[in-house]
XYZ file of N, CA and C in Angstrom:
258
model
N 1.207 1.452 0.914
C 0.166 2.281 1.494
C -0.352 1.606 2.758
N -1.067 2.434 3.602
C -1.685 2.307 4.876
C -2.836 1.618 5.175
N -3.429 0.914 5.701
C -4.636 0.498 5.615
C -5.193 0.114 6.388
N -5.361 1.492 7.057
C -6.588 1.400 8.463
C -7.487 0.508 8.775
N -7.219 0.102 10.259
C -8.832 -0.901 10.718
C -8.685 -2.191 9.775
N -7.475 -2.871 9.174
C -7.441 -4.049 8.829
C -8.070 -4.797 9.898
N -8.888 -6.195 9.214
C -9.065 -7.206 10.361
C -7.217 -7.497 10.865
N -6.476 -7.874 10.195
C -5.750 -8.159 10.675
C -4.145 -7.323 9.708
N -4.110 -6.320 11.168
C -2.713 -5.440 10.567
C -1.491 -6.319 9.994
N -1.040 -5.517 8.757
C 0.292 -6.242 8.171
C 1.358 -5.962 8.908
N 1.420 -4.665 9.727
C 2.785 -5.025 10.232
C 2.368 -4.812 11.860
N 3.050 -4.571 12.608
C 3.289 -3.955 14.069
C 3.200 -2.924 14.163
N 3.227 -2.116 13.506
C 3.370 -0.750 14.061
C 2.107 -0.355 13.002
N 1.464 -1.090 12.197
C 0.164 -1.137 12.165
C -0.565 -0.948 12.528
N -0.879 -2.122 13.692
C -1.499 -2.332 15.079
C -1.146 -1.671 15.568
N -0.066 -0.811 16.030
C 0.073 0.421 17.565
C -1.044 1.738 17.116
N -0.433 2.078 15.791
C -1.171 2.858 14.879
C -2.711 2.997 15.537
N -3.383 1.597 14.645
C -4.822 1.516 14.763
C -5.451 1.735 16.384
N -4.700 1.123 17.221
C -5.194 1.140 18.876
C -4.971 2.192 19.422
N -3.741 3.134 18.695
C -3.821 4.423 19.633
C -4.621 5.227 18.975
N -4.997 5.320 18.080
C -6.511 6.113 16.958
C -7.511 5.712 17.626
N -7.774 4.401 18.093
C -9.147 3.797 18.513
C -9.004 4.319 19.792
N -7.900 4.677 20.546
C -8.286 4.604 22.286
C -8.459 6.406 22.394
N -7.501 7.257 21.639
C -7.751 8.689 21.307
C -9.298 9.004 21.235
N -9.933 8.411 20.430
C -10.884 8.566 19.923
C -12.234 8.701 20.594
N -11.788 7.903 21.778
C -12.706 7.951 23.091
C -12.204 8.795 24.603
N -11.060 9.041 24.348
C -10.434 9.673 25.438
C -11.383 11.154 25.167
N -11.773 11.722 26.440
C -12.400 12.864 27.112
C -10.997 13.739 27.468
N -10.098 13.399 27.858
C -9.295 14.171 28.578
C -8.199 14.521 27.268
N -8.524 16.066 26.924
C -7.802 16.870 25.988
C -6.397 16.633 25.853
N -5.672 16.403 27.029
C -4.192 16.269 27.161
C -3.650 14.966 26.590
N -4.291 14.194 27.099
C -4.438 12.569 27.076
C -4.526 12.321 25.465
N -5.689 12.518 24.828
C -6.052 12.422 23.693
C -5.012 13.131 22.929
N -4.241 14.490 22.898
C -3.764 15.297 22.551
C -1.813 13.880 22.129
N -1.661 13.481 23.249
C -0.419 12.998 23.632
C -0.912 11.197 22.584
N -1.863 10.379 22.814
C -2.018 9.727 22.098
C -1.804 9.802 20.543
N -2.953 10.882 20.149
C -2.339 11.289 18.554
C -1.167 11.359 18.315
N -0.425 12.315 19.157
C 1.731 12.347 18.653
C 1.635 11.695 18.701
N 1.692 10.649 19.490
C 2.027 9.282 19.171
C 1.691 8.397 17.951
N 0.797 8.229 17.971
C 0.434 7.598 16.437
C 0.831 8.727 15.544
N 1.100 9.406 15.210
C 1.612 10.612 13.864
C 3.092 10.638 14.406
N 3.672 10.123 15.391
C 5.082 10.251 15.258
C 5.469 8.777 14.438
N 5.122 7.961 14.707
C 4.821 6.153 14.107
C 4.845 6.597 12.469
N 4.195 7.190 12.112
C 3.437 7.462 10.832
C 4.306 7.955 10.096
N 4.878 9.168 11.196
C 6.066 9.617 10.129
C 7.333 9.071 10.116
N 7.662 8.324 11.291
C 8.603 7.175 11.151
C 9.125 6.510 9.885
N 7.650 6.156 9.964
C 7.182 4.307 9.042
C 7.305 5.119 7.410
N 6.751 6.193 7.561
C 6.465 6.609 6.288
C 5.276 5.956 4.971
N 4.585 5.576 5.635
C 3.362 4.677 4.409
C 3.231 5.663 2.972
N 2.769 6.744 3.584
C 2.915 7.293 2.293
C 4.078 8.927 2.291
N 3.724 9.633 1.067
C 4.437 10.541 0.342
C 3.785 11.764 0.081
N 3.502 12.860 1.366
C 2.779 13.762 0.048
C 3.857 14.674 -0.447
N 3.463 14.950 -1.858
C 4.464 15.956 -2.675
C 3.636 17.491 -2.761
N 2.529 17.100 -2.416
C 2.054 18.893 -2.940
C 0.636 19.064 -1.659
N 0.436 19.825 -1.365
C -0.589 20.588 -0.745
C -1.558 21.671 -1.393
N -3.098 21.559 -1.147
C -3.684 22.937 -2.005
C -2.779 24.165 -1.647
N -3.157 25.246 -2.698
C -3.072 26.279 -2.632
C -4.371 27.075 -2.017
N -4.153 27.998 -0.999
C -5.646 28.286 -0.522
C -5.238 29.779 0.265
N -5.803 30.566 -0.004
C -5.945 31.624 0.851
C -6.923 32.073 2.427
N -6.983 32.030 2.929
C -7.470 32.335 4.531
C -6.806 33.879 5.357
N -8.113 34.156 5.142
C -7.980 35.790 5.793
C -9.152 35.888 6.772
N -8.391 36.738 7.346
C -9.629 37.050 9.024
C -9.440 38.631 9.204
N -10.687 39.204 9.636
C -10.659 40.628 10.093
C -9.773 40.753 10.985
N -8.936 41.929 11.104
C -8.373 42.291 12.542
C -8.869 42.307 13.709
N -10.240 42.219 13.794
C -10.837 41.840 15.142
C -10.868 40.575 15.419
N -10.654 39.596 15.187
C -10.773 37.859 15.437
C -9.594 38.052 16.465
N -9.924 37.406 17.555
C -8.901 36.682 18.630
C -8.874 35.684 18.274
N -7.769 34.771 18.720
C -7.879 33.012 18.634
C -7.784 32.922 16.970
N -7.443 33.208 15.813
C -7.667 32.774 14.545
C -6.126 31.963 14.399
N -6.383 30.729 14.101
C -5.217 29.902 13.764
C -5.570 29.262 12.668
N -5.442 29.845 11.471
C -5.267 29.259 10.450
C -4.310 27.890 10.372
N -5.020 26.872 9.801
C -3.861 25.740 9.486
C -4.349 25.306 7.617
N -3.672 24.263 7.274
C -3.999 23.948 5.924
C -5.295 23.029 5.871
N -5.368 22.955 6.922
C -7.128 21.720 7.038
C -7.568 22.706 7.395
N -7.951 24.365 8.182
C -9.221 25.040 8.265
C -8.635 25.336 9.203
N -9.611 26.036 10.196
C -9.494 26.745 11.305
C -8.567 25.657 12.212
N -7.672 26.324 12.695
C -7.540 25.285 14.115
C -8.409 25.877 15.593
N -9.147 25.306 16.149
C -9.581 25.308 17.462
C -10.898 26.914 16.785
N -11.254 26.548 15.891
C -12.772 27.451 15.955
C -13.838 27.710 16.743
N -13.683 27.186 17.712
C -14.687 27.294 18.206
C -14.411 28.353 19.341
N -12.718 28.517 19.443
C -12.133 29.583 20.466
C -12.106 31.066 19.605
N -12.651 31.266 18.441
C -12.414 32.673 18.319
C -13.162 33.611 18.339
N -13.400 34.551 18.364
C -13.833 35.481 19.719
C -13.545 36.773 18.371
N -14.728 37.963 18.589
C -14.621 39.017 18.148
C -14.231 39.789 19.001
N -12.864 41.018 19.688
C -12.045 41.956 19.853
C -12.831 42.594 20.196
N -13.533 43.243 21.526
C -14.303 44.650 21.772
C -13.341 45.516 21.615
């Protein structure tokens, strides 16, 4: 298993991990920040620390008037862009 924000990472790609989370994290610039994360989640899935086998089951429905509705398995993606259809 993984273990974020060690004083001191067990491996290398540990450490790339933790510094590109920490520098994302402060980045302002959407693109920037956007391109950091792949990066650390491409590492991740590389390395493989862990295993998931199952995901909830969950239903998510939106009126036909919602613009912007992007359902993902964590919640809305980008909520704050959706917009009721005149």
């Amino acid at each position: 298993m993984w273990h974020p924000l060690q004083k001191r990472p067990a491996t290398k790609w540990e450490a790339q991990v933790d510094k590109l989370f920490a520098k994302a994290s402060i980045t302002l610039d959407e693109e920037k920040r956007k391109e950091l994360y792949q990066k650390a989640f491409r590492i991740i899935y590389e390395e493989q620390p862990m295993l998931f086998i199952a995901t909830p089951e969950e239903l998510i429905a939106s009126w036909n008037r919602i613009k912007n509705f992007y359902p993902t398995v964590w919640g809305f993606w980008k909520g704050l862009y959706m917009e009721i259809k005149e």
